[in-house]
Coordinates of N, CA and C in Angstrom, one line a residue:
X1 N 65.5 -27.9 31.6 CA 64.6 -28.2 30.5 C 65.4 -28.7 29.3
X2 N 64.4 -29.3 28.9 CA 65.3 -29.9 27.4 C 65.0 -29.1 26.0
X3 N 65.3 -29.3 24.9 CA 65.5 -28.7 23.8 C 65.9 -29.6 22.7
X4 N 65.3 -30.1 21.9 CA 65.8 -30.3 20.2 C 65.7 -29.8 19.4
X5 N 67.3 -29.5 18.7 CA 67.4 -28.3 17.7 C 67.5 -29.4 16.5
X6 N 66.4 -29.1 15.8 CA 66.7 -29.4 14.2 C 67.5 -29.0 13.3
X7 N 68.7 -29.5 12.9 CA 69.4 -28.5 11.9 C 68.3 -29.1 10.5
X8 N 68.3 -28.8 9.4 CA 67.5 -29.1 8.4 C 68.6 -29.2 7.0
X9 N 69.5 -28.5 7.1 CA 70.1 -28.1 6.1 C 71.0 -29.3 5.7
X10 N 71.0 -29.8 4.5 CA 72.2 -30.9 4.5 C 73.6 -30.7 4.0
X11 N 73.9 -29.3 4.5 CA 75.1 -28.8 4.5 C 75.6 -28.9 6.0
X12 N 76.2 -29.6 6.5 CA 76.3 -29.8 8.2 C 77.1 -28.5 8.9
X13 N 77.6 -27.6 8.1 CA 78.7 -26.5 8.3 C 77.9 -24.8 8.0
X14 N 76.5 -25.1 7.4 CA 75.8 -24.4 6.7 C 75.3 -22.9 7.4
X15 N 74.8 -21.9 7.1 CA 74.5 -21.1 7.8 C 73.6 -21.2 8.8
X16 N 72.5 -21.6 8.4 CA 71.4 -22.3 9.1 C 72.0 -23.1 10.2
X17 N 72.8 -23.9 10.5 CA 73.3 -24.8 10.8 C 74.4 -24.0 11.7
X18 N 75.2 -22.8 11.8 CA 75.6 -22.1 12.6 C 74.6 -21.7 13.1
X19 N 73.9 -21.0 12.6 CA 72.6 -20.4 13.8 C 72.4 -21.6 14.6
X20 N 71.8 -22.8 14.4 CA 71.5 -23.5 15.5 C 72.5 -23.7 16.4
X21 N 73.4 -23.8 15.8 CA 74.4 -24.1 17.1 C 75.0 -23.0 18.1
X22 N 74.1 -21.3 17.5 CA 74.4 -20.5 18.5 C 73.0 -20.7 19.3
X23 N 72.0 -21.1 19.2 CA 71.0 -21.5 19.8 C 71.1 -22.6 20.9
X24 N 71.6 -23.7 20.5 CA 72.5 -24.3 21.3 C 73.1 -23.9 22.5
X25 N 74.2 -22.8 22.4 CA 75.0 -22.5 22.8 C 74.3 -21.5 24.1
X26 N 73.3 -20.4 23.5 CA 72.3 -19.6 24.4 C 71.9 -20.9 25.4
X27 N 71.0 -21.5 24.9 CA 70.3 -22.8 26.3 C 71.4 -23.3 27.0
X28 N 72.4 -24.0 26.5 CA 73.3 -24.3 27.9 C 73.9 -23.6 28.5
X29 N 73.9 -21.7 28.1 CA 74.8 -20.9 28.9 C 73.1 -20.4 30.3
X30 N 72.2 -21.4 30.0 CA 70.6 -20.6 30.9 C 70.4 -22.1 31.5
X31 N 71.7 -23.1 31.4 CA 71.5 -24.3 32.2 C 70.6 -25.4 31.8
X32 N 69.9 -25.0 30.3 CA 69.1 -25.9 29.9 C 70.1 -27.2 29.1
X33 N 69.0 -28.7 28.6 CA 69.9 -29.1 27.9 C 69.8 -29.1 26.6
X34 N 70.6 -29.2 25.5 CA 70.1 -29.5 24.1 C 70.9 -30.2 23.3
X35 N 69.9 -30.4 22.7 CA 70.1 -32.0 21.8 C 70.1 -31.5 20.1
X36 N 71.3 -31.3 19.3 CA 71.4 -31.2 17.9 C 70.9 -32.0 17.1
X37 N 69.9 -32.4 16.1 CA 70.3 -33.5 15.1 C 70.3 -33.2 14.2
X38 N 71.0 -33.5 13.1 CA 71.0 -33.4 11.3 C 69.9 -33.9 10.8
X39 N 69.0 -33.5 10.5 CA 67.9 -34.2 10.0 C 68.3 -35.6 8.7
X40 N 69.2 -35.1 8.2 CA 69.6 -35.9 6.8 C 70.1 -37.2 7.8
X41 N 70.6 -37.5 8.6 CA 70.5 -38.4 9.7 C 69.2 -39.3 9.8
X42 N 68.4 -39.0 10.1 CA 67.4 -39.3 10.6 C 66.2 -39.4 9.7
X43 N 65.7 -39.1 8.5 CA 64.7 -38.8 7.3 C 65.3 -39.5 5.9
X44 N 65.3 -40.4 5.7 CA 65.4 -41.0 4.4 C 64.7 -40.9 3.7
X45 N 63.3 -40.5 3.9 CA 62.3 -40.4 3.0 C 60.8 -40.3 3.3
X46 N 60.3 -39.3 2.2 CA 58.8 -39.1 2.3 C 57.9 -39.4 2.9
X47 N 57.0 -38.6 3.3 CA 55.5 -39.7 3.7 C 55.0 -40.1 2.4
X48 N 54.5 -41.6 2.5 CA 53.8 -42.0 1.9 C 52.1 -42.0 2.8
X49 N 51.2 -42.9 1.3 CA 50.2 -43.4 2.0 C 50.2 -44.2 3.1
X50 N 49.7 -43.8 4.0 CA 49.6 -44.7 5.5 C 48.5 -46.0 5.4
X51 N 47.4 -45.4 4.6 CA 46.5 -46.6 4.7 C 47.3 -48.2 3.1
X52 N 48.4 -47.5 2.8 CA 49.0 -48.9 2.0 C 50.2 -48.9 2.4
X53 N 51.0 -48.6 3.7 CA 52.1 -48.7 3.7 C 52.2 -49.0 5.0
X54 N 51.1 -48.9 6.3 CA 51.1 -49.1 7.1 C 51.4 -50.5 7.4
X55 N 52.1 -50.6 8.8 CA 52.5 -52.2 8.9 C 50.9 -52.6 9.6
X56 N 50.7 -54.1 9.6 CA 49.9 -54.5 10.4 C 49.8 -54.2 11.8
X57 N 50.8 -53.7 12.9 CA 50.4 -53.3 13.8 C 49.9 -52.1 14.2
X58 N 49.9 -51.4 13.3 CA 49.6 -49.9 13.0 C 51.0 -48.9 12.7
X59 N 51.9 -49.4 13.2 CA 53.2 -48.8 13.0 C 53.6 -48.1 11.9
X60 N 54.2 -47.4 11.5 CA 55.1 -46.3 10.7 C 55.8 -47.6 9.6
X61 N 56.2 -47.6 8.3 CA 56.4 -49.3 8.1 C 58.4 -48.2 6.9
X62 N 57.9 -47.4 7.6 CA 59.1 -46.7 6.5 C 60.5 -47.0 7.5
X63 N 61.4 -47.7 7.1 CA 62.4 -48.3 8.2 C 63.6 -47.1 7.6
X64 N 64.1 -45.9 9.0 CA 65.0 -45.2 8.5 C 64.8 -44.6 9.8
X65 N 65.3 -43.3 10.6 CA 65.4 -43.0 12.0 C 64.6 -42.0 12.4
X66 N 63.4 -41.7 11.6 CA 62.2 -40.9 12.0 C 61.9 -41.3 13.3
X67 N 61.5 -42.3 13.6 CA 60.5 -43.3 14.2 C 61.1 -42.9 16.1
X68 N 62.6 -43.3 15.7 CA 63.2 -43.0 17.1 C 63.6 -41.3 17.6
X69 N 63.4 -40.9 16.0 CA 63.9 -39.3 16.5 C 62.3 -38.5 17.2
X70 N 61.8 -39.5 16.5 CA 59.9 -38.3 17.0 C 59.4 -38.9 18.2
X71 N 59.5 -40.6 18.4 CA 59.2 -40.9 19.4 C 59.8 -40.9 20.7
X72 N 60.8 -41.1 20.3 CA 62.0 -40.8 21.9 C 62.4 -39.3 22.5
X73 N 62.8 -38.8 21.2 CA 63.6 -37.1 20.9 C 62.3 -36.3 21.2
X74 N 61.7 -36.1 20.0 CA 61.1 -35.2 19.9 C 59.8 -35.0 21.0
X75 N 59.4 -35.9 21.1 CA 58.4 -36.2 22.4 C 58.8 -36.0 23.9
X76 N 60.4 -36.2 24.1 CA 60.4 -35.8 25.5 C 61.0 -34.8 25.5
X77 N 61.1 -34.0 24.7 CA 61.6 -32.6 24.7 C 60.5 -31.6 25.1
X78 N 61.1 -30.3 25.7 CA 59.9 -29.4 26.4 C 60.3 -28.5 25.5
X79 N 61.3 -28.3 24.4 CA 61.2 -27.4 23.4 C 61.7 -28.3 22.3
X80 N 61.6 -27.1 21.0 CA 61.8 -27.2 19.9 C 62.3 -26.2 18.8
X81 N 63.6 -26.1 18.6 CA 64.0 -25.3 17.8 C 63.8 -25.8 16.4
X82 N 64.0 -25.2 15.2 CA 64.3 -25.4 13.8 C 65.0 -24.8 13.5
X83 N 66.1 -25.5 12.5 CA 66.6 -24.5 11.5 C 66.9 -24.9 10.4
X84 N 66.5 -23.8 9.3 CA 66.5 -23.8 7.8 C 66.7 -22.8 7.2
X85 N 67.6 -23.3 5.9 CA 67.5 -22.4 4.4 C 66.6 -22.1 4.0
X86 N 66.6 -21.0 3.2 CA 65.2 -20.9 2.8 C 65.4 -21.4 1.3
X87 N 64.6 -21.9 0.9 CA 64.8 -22.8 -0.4 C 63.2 -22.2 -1.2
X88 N 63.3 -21.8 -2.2 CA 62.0 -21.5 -3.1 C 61.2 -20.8 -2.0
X89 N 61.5 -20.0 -1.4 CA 60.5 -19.2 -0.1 C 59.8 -20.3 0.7
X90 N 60.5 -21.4 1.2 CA 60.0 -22.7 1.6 C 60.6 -22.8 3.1
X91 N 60.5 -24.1 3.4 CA 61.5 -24.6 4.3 C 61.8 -25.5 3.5
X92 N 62.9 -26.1 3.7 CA 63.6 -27.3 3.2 C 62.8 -28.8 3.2
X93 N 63.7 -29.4 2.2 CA 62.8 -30.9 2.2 C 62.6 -31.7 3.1
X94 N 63.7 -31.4 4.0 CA 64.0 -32.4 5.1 C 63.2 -32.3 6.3
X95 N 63.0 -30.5 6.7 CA 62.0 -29.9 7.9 C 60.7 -30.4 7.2
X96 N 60.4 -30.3 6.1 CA 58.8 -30.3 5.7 C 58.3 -31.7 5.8
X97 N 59.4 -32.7 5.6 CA 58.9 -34.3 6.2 C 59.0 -35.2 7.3
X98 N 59.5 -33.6 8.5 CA 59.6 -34.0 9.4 C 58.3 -34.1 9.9
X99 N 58.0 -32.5 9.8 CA 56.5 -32.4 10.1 C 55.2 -33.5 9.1
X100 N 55.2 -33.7 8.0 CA 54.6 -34.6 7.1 C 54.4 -36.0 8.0
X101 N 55.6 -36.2 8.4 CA 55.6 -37.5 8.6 C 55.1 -37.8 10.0
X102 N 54.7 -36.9 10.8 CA 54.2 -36.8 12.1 C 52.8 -37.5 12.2
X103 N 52.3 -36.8 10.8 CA 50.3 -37.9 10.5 C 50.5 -39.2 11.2
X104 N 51.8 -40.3 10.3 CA 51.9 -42.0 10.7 C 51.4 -41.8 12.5
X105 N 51.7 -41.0 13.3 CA 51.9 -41.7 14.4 C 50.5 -40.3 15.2
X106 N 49.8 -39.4 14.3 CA 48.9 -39.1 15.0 C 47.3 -39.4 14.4
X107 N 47.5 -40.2 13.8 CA 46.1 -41.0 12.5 C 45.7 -42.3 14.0
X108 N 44.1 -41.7 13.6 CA 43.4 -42.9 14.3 C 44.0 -44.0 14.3
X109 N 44.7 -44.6 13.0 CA 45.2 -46.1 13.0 C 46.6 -46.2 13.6
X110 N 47.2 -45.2 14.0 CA 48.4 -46.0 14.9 C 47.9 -45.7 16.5
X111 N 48.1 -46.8 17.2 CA 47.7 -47.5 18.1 C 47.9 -46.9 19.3
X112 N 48.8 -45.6 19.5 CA 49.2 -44.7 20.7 C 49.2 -43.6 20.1
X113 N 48.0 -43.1 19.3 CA 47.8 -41.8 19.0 C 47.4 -40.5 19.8
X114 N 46.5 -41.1 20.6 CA 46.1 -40.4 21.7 C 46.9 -39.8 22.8
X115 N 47.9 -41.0 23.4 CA 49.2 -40.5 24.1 C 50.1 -39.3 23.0
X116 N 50.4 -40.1 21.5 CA 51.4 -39.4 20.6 C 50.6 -37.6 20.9
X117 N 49.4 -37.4 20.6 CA 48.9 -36.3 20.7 C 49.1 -35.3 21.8
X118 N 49.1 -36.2 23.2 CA 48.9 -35.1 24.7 C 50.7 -34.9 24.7
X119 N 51.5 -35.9 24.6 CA 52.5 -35.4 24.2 C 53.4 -34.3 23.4
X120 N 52.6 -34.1 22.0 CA 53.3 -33.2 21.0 C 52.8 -32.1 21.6
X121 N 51.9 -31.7 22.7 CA 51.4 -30.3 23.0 C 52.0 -29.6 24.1
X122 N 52.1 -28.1 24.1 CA 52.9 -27.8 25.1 C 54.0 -27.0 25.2
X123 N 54.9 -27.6 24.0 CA 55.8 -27.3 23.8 C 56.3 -25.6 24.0
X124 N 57.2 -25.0 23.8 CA 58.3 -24.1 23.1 C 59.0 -24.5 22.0
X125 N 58.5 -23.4 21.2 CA 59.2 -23.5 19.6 C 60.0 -22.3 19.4
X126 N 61.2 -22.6 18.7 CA 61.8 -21.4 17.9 C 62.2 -21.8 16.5
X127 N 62.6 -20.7 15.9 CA 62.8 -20.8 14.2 C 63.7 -20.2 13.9
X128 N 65.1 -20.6 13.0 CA 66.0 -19.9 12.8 C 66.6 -19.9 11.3
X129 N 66.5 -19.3 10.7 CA 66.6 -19.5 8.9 C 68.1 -18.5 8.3
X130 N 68.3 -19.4 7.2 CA 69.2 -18.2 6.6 C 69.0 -17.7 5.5
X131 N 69.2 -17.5 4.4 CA 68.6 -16.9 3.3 C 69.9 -15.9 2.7
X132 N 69.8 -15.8 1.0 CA 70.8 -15.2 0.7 C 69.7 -14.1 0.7
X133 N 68.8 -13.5 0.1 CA 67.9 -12.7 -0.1 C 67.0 -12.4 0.6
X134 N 67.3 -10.3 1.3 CA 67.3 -10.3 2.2 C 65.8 -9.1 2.2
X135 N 65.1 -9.4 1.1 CA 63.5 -8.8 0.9 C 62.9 -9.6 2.3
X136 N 62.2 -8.5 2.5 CA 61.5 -8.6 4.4 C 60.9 -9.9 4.6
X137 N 60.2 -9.6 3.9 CA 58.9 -10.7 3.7 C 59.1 -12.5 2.9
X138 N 60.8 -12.5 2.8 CA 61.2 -13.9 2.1 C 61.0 -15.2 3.0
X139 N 61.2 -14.7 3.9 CA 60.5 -16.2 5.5 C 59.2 -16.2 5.6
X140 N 58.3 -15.2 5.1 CA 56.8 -15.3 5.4 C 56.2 -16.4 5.8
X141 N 56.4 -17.5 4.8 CA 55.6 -18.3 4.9 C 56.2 -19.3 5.4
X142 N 57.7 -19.1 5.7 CA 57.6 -20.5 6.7 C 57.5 -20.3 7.9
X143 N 57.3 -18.7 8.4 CA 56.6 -18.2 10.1 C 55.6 -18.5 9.9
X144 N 54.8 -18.2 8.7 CA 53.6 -18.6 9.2 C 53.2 -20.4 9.1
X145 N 54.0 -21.2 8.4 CA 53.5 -22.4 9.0 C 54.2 -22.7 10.1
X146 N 55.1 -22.7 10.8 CA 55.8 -22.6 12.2 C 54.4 -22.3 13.1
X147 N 53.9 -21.1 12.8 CA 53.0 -20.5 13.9 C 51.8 -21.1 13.4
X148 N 51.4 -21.8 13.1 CA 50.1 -22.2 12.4 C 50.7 -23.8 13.2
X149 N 51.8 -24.6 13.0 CA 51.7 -25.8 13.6 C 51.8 -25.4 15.0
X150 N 52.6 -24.8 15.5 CA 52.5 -23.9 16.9 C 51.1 -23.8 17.7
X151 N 50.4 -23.2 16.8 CA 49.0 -23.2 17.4 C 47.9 -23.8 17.3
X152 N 48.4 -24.9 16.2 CA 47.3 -26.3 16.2 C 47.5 -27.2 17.6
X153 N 48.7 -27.4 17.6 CA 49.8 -28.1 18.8 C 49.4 -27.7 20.3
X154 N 49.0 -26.2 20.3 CA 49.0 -25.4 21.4 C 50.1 -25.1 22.3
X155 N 51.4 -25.3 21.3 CA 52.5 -24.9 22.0 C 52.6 -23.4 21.7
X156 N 53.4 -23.1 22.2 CA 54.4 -21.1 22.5 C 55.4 -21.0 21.2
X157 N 54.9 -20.5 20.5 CA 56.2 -20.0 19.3 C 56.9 -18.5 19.9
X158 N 58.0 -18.9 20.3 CA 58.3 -17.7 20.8 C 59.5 -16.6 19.9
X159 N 60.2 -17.3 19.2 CA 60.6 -16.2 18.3 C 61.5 -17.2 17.2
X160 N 62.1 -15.9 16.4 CA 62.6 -16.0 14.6 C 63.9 -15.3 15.1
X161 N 65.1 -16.0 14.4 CA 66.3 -15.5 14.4 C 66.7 -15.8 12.7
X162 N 66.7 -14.4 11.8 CA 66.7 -14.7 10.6 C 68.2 -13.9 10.0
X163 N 69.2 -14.9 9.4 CA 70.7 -14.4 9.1 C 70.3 -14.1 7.8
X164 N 71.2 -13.7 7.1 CA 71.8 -13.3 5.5 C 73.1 -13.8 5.2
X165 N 73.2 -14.8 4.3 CA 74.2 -15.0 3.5 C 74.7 -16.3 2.5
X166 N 75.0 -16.3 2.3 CA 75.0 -17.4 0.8 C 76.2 -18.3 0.9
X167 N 77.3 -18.0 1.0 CA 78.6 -19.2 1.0 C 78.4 -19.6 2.6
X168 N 79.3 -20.9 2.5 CA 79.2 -21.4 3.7 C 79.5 -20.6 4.8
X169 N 78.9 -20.3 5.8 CA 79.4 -19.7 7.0 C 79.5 -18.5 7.2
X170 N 78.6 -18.0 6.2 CA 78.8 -16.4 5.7 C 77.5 -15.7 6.7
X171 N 77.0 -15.8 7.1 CA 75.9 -15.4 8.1 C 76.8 -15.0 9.2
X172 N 78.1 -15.8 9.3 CA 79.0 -15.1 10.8 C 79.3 -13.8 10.2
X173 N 79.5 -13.0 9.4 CA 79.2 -11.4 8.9 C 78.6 -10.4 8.6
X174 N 77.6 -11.3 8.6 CA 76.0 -10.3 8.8 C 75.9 -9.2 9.6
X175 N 75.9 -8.4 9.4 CA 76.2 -7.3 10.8 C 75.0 -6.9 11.6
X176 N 74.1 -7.4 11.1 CA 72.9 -7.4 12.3 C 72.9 -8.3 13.3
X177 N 74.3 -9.1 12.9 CA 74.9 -10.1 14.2 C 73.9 -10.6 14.3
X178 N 73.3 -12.0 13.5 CA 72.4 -13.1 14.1 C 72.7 -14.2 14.8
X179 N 73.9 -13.9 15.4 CA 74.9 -15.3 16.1 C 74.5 -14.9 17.2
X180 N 74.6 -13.7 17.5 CA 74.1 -12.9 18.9 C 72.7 -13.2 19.6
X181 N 71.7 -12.9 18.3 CA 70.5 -12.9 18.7 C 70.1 -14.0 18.9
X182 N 70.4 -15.1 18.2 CA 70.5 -16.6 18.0 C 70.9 -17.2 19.4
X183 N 71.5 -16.6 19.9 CA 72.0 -17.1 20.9 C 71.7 -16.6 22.0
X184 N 70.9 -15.6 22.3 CA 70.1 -14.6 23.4 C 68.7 -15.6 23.2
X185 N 68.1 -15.9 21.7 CA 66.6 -16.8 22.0 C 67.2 -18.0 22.6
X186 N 68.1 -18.5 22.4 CA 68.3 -19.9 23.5 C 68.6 -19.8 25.0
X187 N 69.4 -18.5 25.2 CA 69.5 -18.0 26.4 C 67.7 -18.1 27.6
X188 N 66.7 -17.5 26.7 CA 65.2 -16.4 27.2 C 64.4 -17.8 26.9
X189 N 64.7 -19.0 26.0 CA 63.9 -19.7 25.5 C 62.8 -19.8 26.3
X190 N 63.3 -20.8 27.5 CA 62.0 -20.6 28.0 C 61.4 -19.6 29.4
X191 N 61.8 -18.7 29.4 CA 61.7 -17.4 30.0 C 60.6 -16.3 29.3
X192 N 60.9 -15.9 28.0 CA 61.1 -15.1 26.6 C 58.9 -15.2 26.6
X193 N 58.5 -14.2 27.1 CA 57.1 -13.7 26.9 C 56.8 -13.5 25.6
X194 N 56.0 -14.6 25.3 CA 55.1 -14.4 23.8 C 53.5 -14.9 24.2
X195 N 53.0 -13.6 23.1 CA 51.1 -13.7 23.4 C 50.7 -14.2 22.2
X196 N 49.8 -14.9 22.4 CA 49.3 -15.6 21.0 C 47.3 -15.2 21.4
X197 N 46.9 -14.3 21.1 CA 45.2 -14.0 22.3 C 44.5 -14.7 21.0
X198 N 43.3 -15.2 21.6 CA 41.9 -15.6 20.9 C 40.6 -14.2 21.2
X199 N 39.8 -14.3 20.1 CA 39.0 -13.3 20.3 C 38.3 -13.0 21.8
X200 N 38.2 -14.3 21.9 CA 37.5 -14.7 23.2 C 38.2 -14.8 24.7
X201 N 39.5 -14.3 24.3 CA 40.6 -14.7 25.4 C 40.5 -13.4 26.5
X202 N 40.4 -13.9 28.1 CA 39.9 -12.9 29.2 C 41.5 -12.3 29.2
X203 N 41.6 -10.9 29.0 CA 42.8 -10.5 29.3 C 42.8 -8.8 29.8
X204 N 43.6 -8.7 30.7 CA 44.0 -7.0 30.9 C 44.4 -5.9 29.9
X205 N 44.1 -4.8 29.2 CA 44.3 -4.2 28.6 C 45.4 -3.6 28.5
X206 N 46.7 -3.9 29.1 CA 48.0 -3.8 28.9 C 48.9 -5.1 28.2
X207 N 49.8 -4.9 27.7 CA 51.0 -6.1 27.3 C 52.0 -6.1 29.0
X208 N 52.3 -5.0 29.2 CA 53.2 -5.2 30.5 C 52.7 -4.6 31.4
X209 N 53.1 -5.5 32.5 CA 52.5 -4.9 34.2 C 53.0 -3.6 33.9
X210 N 52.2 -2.7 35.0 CA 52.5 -1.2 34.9 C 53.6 -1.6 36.4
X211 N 54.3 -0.7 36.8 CA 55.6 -0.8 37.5 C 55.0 -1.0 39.2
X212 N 55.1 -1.5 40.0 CA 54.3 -0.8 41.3 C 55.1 0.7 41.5
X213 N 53.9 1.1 42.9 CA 54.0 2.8 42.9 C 54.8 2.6 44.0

């Protein structure tokens, strides 16, 4: 199975940016493959308006390496990690126009929307952040838009690997060892049991099989 790990951070050495690469490191030790990119690579810039910026063929008209990272990359991938700083209790600029910029190519007006759509669904997602401040509830809201695009998508958000620390590369000290755990979700990635139930969803009244007798 494949995998693209988003680093987000435009610190290439960055904490965030160590976690993914122990994420990395979990999937090819479980035989999967994975594919790093620097987002600052690939994202020059904002979504704009699509109905005045759109080219005439319906195309994306913003020329910088979105285009081949979502349509090639990100599309044939059967997962999806992220990783980010946490910036203003946010995700970063670069994760937030990744996703932004996803509309150009799922808007009635670009021309293989319908494919772009059966495509982006399916997936496995993970999330991996660093943060100097270590109040519980400081990722809140970027799990919850992770799992909110997760479940528009109808892909599996299957887990959060969340470090502590502020100078470069200071999350390898953290003593809750998130290099470890970071590196066990890329191991389980796509193994790793997560429930997401609808009210309406037919299900057994246990989480796990009871043992046979």
């Amino acid at each position: 199975m494949k995998t693209l790990i988003l680093s987000s951070s435009p610190r290439r050495e960055g904490n965030s940016a160590v976690l993914a690469g122990a994420v990395a490191a979990g999937l090819a030790e479980a035989g999967h493959v994975a594919e790093t990119v620097h987002l600052a690579d690939a994202v020059g810039a904002f979504l704009r308006d699509c109905r005045q910026c759109r080219r005439p063929d319906g195309g994306c008209a913003i020329d910088d390496g979105y285009r081949s990272l979502f349509l090639d990359r990100f599309l044939a991938a059967d997962g999806l990690v992220v990783a980010t700083p946490i910036y203003w209790y946010g995700m970063s600029a670069q994760l937030k126009a990744f996703f932004d910029r996803m509309f150009c190519y799922v808007a009635a007006s670009y021309p293989e929307s319908e494919t772009v759509k059966a495509r982006m669904t399916g997936k496995r997602v993970g999330l991996v952040l660093s943060s100097e401040e270590a109040y519980p509830a400081v990722a809140a809201a970027i799990v919850h838009q992770i799992q909110e695009y997760s479940r528009y998508t109808r892909s599996r958000f299957v887990g959060v690997v969340h470090g502590y620390g502020n100078a470069r590369g200071e999350v390898r000290r953290d003593p809750l060892d998130p290099l470890a755990e970071a590196r066990r979700l890329g191991r389980g990635f796509f193994d790793r049991y997560a429930s997401d139930y609808l009210i309406d969803t037919d299900r057994p009244g246990r989480v796990w099989p009871e043992a046979a007798a």
